[in-house]
Short mmCIF file of C-alpha atoms in Angstrom, two decimals:
data_model
loop_
_atom_site.label_atom_id
_atom_site.label_comp_id
_atom_site.label_asym_id
_atom_site.label_seq_id
_atom_site.Cartn_x
_atom_site.Cartn_y
_atom_site.Cartn_z
CA MET P 1 -39.32 18.62 4.32
CA LYS P 2 -36.45 16.53 2.70
CA ARG P 3 -35.87 13.05 3.83
CA LEU P 4 -32.36 11.80 3.79
CA VAL P 5 -32.05 8.14 2.56
CA GLN P 6 -29.23 5.66 3.38
CA ILE P 7 -28.06 3.89 0.44
CA THR P 8 -28.84 0.70 1.71
CA LEU P 9 -32.61 1.66 2.16
CA ILE P 10 -32.62 2.94 -1.39
CA SER P 11 -31.51 -0.52 -2.54
CA LEU P 12 -33.94 -2.39 -0.58
CA ALA P 13 -36.81 -0.26 -2.05
CA ALA P 14 -35.27 -0.22 -5.69
CA ALA P 15 -34.63 -3.77 -5.62
CA SER P 16 -38.40 -4.73 -5.26
CA LEU P 17 -39.25 -2.83 -8.53
CA SER P 18 -39.00 -4.70 -11.94
CA GLY P 19 -36.51 -3.82 -14.11
CA CYS P 20 -33.89 -2.39 -11.97
CA SER P 21 -31.18 -4.53 -12.74
CA THR P 22 -28.33 -2.02 -11.63
CA ILE P 23 -29.80 -1.77 -8.30
CA SER P 24 -29.94 -5.32 -7.92
CA SER P 25 -26.07 -5.40 -9.16
CA THR P 26 -25.37 -2.92 -6.32
CA TRP P 27 -27.30 -4.86 -3.73
CA ASN P 28 -24.99 -7.84 -4.77
CA ASN P 29 -21.90 -6.06 -4.63
CA TRP P 30 -22.51 -4.91 -0.99
CA PHE P 31 -23.96 -7.73 0.57
CA GLY P 32 -22.80 -10.83 -1.26
CA ASP P 33 -24.48 -13.49 -3.51
CA ALA P 34 -23.65 -17.17 -4.03
CA LYS P 35 -23.66 -16.34 -7.73
CA ASN P 36 -21.89 -13.09 -7.60
CA LYS P 37 -18.53 -13.47 -5.92
CA PRO P 38 -15.62 -10.83 -6.39
CA ALA P 39 -13.36 -11.35 -9.62
CA VAL P 40 -10.32 -13.29 -9.26
CA LEU P 41 -7.21 -11.23 -9.85
CA GLU P 42 -5.53 -11.97 -12.82
CA THR P 43 -1.87 -13.23 -12.78
CA LEU P 44 0.37 -10.19 -13.89
CA SER P 45 4.04 -11.03 -15.20
CA GLY P 46 5.41 -7.72 -16.52
CA PRO P 47 7.44 -5.26 -14.50
CA ALA P 48 6.08 -3.18 -12.06
CA THR P 49 4.62 0.17 -12.92
CA GLY P 50 4.51 1.72 -9.52
CA ARG P 51 6.13 1.61 -6.06
CA VAL P 52 5.82 2.30 -2.46
CA VAL P 53 8.24 5.13 -1.72
CA TRP P 54 7.08 5.31 1.85
CA SER P 55 4.12 4.22 4.37
CA ALA P 56 3.17 5.51 7.81
CA LYS P 57 0.18 4.33 10.30
CA GLY P 58 -2.82 6.44 11.36
CA GLY P 59 -6.16 5.75 13.13
CA ASP P 60 -8.81 3.80 11.71
CA VAL P 61 -11.11 5.25 9.32
CA SER P 62 -14.73 4.67 8.91
CA PHE P 63 -16.05 8.13 7.37
CA PRO P 64 -15.94 9.20 3.74
CA LEU P 65 -12.28 10.66 4.03
CA SER P 66 -10.99 13.41 1.79
CA ILE P 67 -7.20 13.92 1.86
CA ALA P 68 -6.38 17.65 1.50
CA THR P 69 -3.27 18.25 -0.83
CA LEU P 70 -1.60 21.46 -0.28
CA GLY P 71 2.20 22.76 -1.27
CA ASP P 72 4.32 19.88 -0.45
CA SER P 73 1.94 17.78 2.28
CA PHE P 74 -1.19 15.81 2.67
CA ILE P 75 -3.48 16.44 5.43
CA VAL P 76 -5.43 13.41 6.60
CA ALA P 77 -7.76 12.62 9.61
CA SER P 78 -8.81 9.52 11.45
CA ASN P 79 -11.75 8.63 13.25
CA ASP P 80 -10.48 9.54 16.60
CA GLY P 81 -10.31 13.32 15.56
CA THR P 82 -6.49 13.30 14.82
CA VAL P 83 -5.64 15.57 12.04
CA ARG P 84 -2.04 15.31 10.63
CA ALA P 85 0.11 17.09 7.61
CA LEU P 86 2.70 14.52 6.26
CA ALA P 87 5.58 15.49 4.03
CA ALA P 88 4.75 14.34 0.53
CA ALA P 89 8.57 13.70 -0.06
CA ASP P 90 8.91 11.18 3.03
CA GLY P 91 5.88 11.04 5.36
CA ARG P 92 7.45 13.17 7.99
CA GLU P 93 4.71 14.42 10.41
CA LEU P 94 4.95 18.29 9.92
CA TRP P 95 2.06 18.79 12.56
CA ARG P 96 -0.71 17.10 14.24
CA VAL P 97 -4.11 18.51 15.77
CA GLU P 98 -6.75 17.03 18.15
CA ALA P 99 -9.96 18.09 17.07
CA GLY P 100 -11.38 16.95 20.42
CA GLY P 101 -13.99 14.30 19.21
CA LYS P 102 -14.76 11.45 16.67
CA LEU P 103 -15.24 12.62 12.99
CA ALA P 104 -17.86 12.40 10.61
CA ALA P 105 -16.30 14.31 7.64
CA GLY P 106 -13.18 15.70 6.72
CA VAL P 107 -10.54 16.92 5.98
CA GLY P 108 -10.62 20.58 4.19
CA SER P 109 -7.53 22.94 4.40
CA ASP P 110 -5.96 26.15 3.09
CA GLY P 111 -2.74 25.38 4.54
CA ARG P 112 -3.40 27.94 7.32
CA PHE P 113 -6.87 26.72 8.33
CA SER P 114 -8.37 23.15 8.69
CA ALA P 115 -11.59 22.04 8.96
CA VAL P 116 -13.42 18.46 9.89
CA VAL P 117 -17.15 17.87 11.40
CA ASN P 118 -17.27 15.87 14.20
CA ARG P 119 -19.97 13.29 14.85
CA ASP P 120 -22.01 15.86 17.08
CA ASN P 121 -22.81 17.36 13.69
CA GLU P 122 -20.53 20.50 14.64
CA LEU P 123 -18.05 22.01 12.13
CA VAL P 124 -14.66 22.39 13.95
CA VAL P 125 -11.97 24.70 12.52
CA LEU P 126 -8.18 24.24 13.43
CA GLU P 127 -5.17 26.52 13.42
CA ALA P 128 -1.62 26.72 14.64
CA GLY P 129 -1.95 23.02 16.49
CA ARG P 130 -5.40 24.02 18.41
CA VAL P 131 -9.11 24.42 17.81
CA VAL P 132 -10.19 28.05 16.99
CA TRP P 133 -13.67 27.56 16.72
CA LYS P 134 -16.89 24.91 16.76
CA LYS P 135 -20.31 25.63 15.27
CA ALA P 136 -23.49 23.26 15.22
CA LEU P 137 -24.63 22.52 11.89
CA PRO P 138 -28.39 22.41 11.27
CA THR P 139 -28.43 19.02 9.30
CA PRO P 140 -25.90 15.95 9.11
CA VAL P 141 -22.55 16.36 7.20
CA ILE P 142 -20.44 13.80 5.75
CA ALA P 143 -18.71 15.75 3.08
CA ALA P 144 -15.28 17.32 3.80
CA PRO P 145 -15.70 21.18 4.57
CA LEU P 146 -13.93 23.37 1.69
CA VAL P 147 -11.64 26.19 3.05
CA ALA P 148 -10.75 28.91 0.92
CA GLY P 149 -10.41 32.79 0.83
CA GLU P 150 -10.74 32.83 4.72
CA ARG P 151 -14.01 31.08 4.54
CA VAL P 152 -15.31 27.68 5.51
CA PHE P 153 -17.86 26.23 3.33
CA ALA P 154 -20.13 23.42 4.52
CA LEU P 155 -22.49 20.89 2.60
CA THR P 156 -25.10 19.24 4.42
CA LEU P 157 -26.78 16.08 3.57
CA ASP P 158 -29.91 17.97 2.43
CA ARG P 159 -27.68 19.99 0.06
CA GLN P 160 -27.72 23.35 2.06
CA VAL P 161 -24.48 25.06 1.67
CA LEU P 162 -23.41 27.29 4.46
CA ALA P 163 -20.24 30.03 4.63
CA TYR P 164 -18.35 30.80 7.74
CA ASP P 165 -15.96 33.37 8.42
CA ALA P 166 -12.71 31.40 9.07
CA LEU P 167 -11.66 33.73 11.67
CA ASP P 168 -14.22 33.71 14.16
CA GLY P 169 -16.97 31.13 12.86
CA ARG P 170 -19.42 33.96 12.21
CA LYS P 171 -22.16 32.73 9.64
CA ILE P 172 -22.07 34.64 6.48
CA TRP P 173 -24.65 33.19 4.44
CA GLU P 174 -26.41 30.24 3.56
CA VAL P 175 -28.23 28.65 0.13
CA ARG P 176 -31.16 26.32 0.27
CA ARG P 177 -32.22 24.17 -2.62
CA PRO P 178 -35.95 23.63 -2.45
CA GLY P 179 -38.18 20.83 -4.22
CA GLU P 180 -36.01 17.80 -3.62
CA PRO P 181 -37.85 15.24 -1.81
CA LEU P 182 -35.33 12.85 -1.23
CA THR P 183 -31.53 13.23 -0.93
CA LEU P 184 -28.73 10.95 -0.50
CA ALA P 185 -26.83 10.04 2.45
CA LYS P 186 -23.36 10.25 0.88
CA ALA P 187 -20.61 12.61 0.44
CA GLY P 188 -21.57 15.58 -2.20
CA VAL P 189 -19.95 17.66 -4.41
CA LEU P 190 -18.09 20.72 -2.93
CA LEU P 191 -14.85 22.63 -4.96
CA ALA P 192 -13.68 25.82 -6.40
CA TYR P 193 -13.08 26.95 -9.46
CA LYS P 194 -11.37 30.23 -9.82
CA ASP P 195 -13.75 32.63 -7.96
CA THR P 196 -16.80 30.48 -8.11
CA LEU P 197 -18.01 27.99 -5.35
CA ILE P 198 -19.11 24.83 -7.13
CA VAL P 199 -21.76 22.51 -5.50
CA GLY P 200 -23.83 19.83 -6.36
CA GLN P 201 -27.38 20.09 -5.61
CA GLY P 202 -29.68 17.55 -6.85
CA ALA P 203 -28.58 16.29 -10.40
CA ARG P 204 -27.16 19.55 -11.09
CA LEU P 205 -23.59 21.56 -10.61
CA ALA P 206 -24.34 24.86 -9.30
CA GLY P 207 -21.87 27.96 -9.52
CA ILE P 208 -22.04 30.30 -6.44
CA ASP P 209 -20.62 33.46 -5.41
CA PRO P 210 -18.78 32.55 -2.46
CA LEU P 211 -19.10 36.20 -0.89
CA LYS P 212 -22.55 36.56 -1.36
CA GLY P 213 -23.82 33.21 -1.72
CA GLU P 214 -25.86 34.22 -4.92
CA LEU P 215 -26.48 31.72 -7.74
CA ARG P 216 -24.45 32.42 -10.91
CA TRP P 217 -25.34 29.29 -12.97
CA GLU P 218 -26.48 25.83 -12.73
CA ALA P 219 -25.98 23.02 -15.28
CA SER P 220 -27.50 19.44 -15.07
CA VAL P 221 -25.11 16.23 -15.26
CA ALA P 222 -28.07 13.83 -15.40
CA THR P 223 -31.94 14.16 -16.13
CA PRO P 224 -33.69 12.07 -13.27
CA ARG P 225 -35.98 9.43 -14.78
CA GLY P 226 -38.42 7.01 -12.96
CA THR P 227 -42.11 6.56 -11.53
CA ASN P 228 -41.04 7.01 -7.85
CA GLU P 229 -38.77 9.45 -5.74
CA VAL P 230 -36.34 6.69 -5.20
CA GLU P 231 -35.96 5.84 -8.98
CA ARG P 232 -35.66 9.54 -9.68
CA LEU P 233 -32.99 9.95 -7.23
CA ALA P 234 -29.75 11.25 -8.91
CA ASP P 235 -27.66 13.17 -6.34
CA LEU P 236 -24.01 14.08 -7.37
CA VAL P 237 -21.81 12.35 -5.31
CA GLY P 238 -18.12 13.19 -4.33
CA PRO P 239 -15.16 13.37 -5.41
CA ALA P 240 -15.85 15.55 -8.56
CA VAL P 241 -12.71 16.08 -10.97
CA ARG P 242 -11.36 19.25 -12.38
CA GLN P 243 -9.61 19.61 -15.29
CA GLY P 244 -8.91 23.22 -16.77
CA GLU P 245 -12.30 24.98 -16.94
CA VAL P 246 -13.74 21.45 -17.41
CA ILE P 247 -15.76 19.80 -14.18
CA CYS P 248 -16.92 16.22 -14.14
CA ALA P 249 -19.02 14.33 -11.68
CA ARG P 250 -21.31 11.39 -11.04
CA ALA P 251 -25.11 11.51 -10.60
CA PHE P 252 -25.84 8.56 -8.32
CA GLN P 253 -26.88 5.36 -10.33
CA SER P 254 -27.87 7.64 -13.40
CA SER P 255 -25.01 9.56 -15.38
CA VAL P 256 -21.51 10.62 -15.44
CA GLY P 257 -21.09 14.29 -17.13
CA CYS P 258 -18.97 17.17 -17.60
CA VAL P 259 -19.69 20.91 -17.43
CA ASN P 260 -17.93 24.09 -18.42
CA ALA P 261 -17.54 26.03 -15.34
CA GLU P 262 -16.43 29.17 -17.32
CA ARG P 263 -19.73 29.17 -19.33
CA GLY P 264 -21.78 27.32 -16.75
CA SER P 265 -22.93 24.99 -19.24
CA ALA P 266 -23.38 21.19 -19.83
CA LEU P 267 -20.87 19.53 -22.18
CA TRP P 268 -21.71 15.91 -22.29
CA ASN P 269 -23.49 12.83 -20.07
CA ARG P 270 -23.43 9.23 -20.32
CA VAL P 271 -25.76 6.87 -18.74
CA VAL P 272 -24.17 4.63 -16.33
CA GLY P 273 -25.14 3.15 -13.04
CA GLY P 274 -22.68 3.57 -9.76
CA THR P 275 -22.32 5.27 -6.65
CA ASN P 276 -18.81 6.22 -6.24
CA GLY P 277 -16.73 9.64 -7.31
CA ILE P 278 -14.52 9.59 -10.71
CA GLY P 279 -11.27 10.23 -11.73
CA ALA P 280 -9.79 12.42 -14.65
CA ASP P 281 -6.68 13.74 -16.42
CA ASP P 282 -6.50 15.89 -19.49
CA GLN P 283 -7.49 13.03 -21.79
CA VAL P 284 -10.18 10.99 -20.29
CA VAL P 285 -12.64 10.42 -17.59
CA VAL P 286 -12.84 7.33 -15.84
CA ALA P 287 -15.48 5.82 -13.56
CA GLY P 288 -16.76 2.34 -12.21
CA ASP P 289 -20.32 1.01 -12.41
CA ALA P 290 -22.57 -0.82 -10.21
CA SER P 291 -20.66 -3.96 -10.64
CA ASP P 292 -17.36 -2.48 -10.41
CA ARG P 293 -16.83 -2.34 -14.45
CA LEU P 294 -14.53 0.19 -15.14
CA SER P 295 -15.18 2.92 -18.19
CA ALA P 296 -13.17 5.90 -19.79
CA TRP P 297 -14.48 8.18 -21.80
CA LYS P 298 -12.82 10.97 -23.98
CA LEU P 299 -12.72 14.23 -21.67
CA ALA P 300 -13.52 16.39 -24.93
CA ASN P 301 -16.47 14.57 -26.00
CA GLY P 302 -17.75 11.70 -24.04
CA ASP P 303 -16.69 9.10 -26.55
CA LEU P 304 -16.04 5.78 -25.04
CA ALA P 305 -12.51 4.98 -25.03
CA TRP P 306 -12.52 1.64 -23.39
CA SER P 307 -14.15 -0.55 -20.65
CA ALA P 308 -12.64 -2.98 -18.26
CA ASP P 309 -14.16 -5.86 -16.52
CA GLN P 310 -11.52 -7.73 -14.46
CA PHE P 311 -12.35 -6.03 -11.17
CA GLN P 312 -16.17 -6.84 -11.07
CA LEU P 313 -17.45 -7.15 -7.69
CA ARG P 314 -14.36 -5.96 -5.75
CA LYS P 315 -15.90 -2.90 -4.20
CA LEU P 316 -13.58 -0.40 -5.94
CA SER P 317 -12.87 2.97 -4.60
CA ALA P 318 -12.88 6.12 -6.79
CA PRO P 319 -10.31 6.13 -9.41
CA VAL P 320 -7.32 8.63 -9.76
CA LEU P 321 -4.91 8.92 -12.97
CA LEU P 322 -1.12 9.73 -12.54
CA ASN P 323 1.43 9.53 -15.17
CA LYS P 324 -0.96 7.73 -17.68
CA GLN P 325 -1.70 5.15 -15.18
CA VAL P 326 -5.35 4.79 -13.78
CA LEU P 327 -4.81 3.83 -9.68
CA VAL P 328 -8.01 2.11 -8.12
CA GLY P 329 -8.16 0.43 -4.93
CA ASP P 330 -10.33 -2.70 -3.78
CA TYR P 331 -11.88 -4.31 -0.75
CA GLU P 332 -8.45 -6.29 -0.02
CA GLY P 333 -6.15 -3.41 0.05
CA GLN P 334 -4.90 -3.83 -3.19
CA LEU P 335 -4.07 -1.01 -5.27
CA HIS P 336 -4.41 -1.70 -9.24
CA LEU P 337 -2.25 0.38 -12.14
CA LEU P 338 -4.07 0.09 -15.40
CA ASP P 339 -3.15 1.44 -18.62
CA ARG P 340 -4.87 4.62 -19.05
CA ASP P 341 -5.28 4.48 -23.09
CA THR P 342 -6.34 0.50 -22.78
CA GLY P 343 -7.78 -0.13 -19.37
CA LYS P 344 -5.34 -3.25 -19.12
CA THR P 345 -3.80 -3.89 -15.81
CA ARG P 346 -0.14 -3.12 -15.79
CA SER P 347 0.69 -3.76 -11.87
CA ARG P 348 -0.55 -4.22 -8.46
CA ILE P 349 0.56 -3.24 -4.96
CA ALA P 350 -0.51 -4.64 -1.89
CA THR P 351 -1.46 -2.22 1.02
CA ASP P 352 -2.56 -3.58 4.50
CA GLY P 353 -5.51 -5.91 3.45
CA SER P 354 -8.03 -3.44 4.46
CA PRO P 355 -10.50 -1.54 2.08
CA VAL P 356 -9.10 1.41 0.11
CA ALA P 357 -10.83 4.55 1.86
CA ALA P 358 -9.31 7.40 -0.35
CA ILE P 359 -6.53 8.00 -2.84
CA ALA P 360 -5.19 11.55 -3.29
CA LEU P 361 -2.74 12.93 -5.65
CA LEU P 362 0.04 15.84 -4.86
CA GLY P 363 2.32 16.37 -8.26
CA ASP P 364 3.77 12.81 -8.97
CA THR P 365 2.69 11.23 -5.82
CA ALA P 366 -0.29 9.41 -4.65
CA LEU P 367 -1.36 8.87 -1.24
CA VAL P 368 -3.43 5.68 -0.50
CA ALA P 369 -5.36 5.63 2.77
CA THR P 370 -6.98 2.35 4.18
CA LYS P 371 -9.69 1.73 6.45
CA ASN P 372 -7.36 0.26 9.17
CA GLY P 373 -5.47 3.56 8.85
CA GLY P 374 -2.58 2.54 6.55
CA LEU P 375 -0.99 5.55 4.46
CA PHE P 376 1.06 4.41 1.41
CA ALA P 377 2.64 7.05 -1.08
CA ILE P 378 2.91 5.50 -4.33
CA LYS P 379 4.79 6.58 -7.46
CA ALA P 380 3.46 5.28 -10.79
CA GLU P 381 6.43 4.89 -13.50
#
């Protein structure tokens, strides 16, 4: 039987091992240390390179929120089970649905159906302002479901993939990956590429036929190494990013790498610690390490473009890239805008003082969600 491991327990076990400087840095990052204080923010004097175009208030967020982007709207969720669609242009509330319980994961949507997972570990599917069905899931889920092709896909913490009919909740298929002694209690990778479902299973990306649940290809993002199960743990963590036929992802405390989803083959990977998802545009892939040092690699070949250490130990969010800038949030609710080509800080925007929970892109607008329920739409200029 697979064992689900919380990140904090992994750190406790690994910190006792010699030579585990990356895990030790992560421990200091999460729990604080007299010698490892968060970096003091630099003084900025240049013109603002981003602005808040609208803001809204929602409920608190303590689960790994994924913001769905469809058409001209953002779809967000909060702890209390409220799911809302907001107009990207001005933040107007387009619709609101109550999922009927506190949430553990969400939100996925195709515009017609939206899906979340509640704390009773039920997959809840919503349509036209109401709950249309619920299904109990076999093991815990914290990754947002994927809704596509009138199907709802769920990825469990032990990396099972389950497919349900969006209309009536009938289970269509399931895929299990045997042989993984440990799995990580962190949201995994689940997205679509053309007619292929892309799933993170262990340190690999798998391409699955969404109609039959059959494996089409596998490609490694990392090569797990170590003398025990904890050291070899290299599950892929979300969010992953797609640029054309290239999909890039992070393997927990191991590597950042990219695969070609058309051919199902690995392109490159770079050994770097870290626990959060990554960001990319058509030029670079950006990720933070265990100490919140940011690095950018060229999308085409994985060559290092730059590294930046001005945000060390500031508990950064996963980055996103917009208009040649890197947007990343920190534990104080500060949104930092960096030059994509150099990594230098260009501007900074304050939100509500609580940690940034998620950032999503829709066209030329980024929506920043905070743990205290703040929603801030940003234009990067």
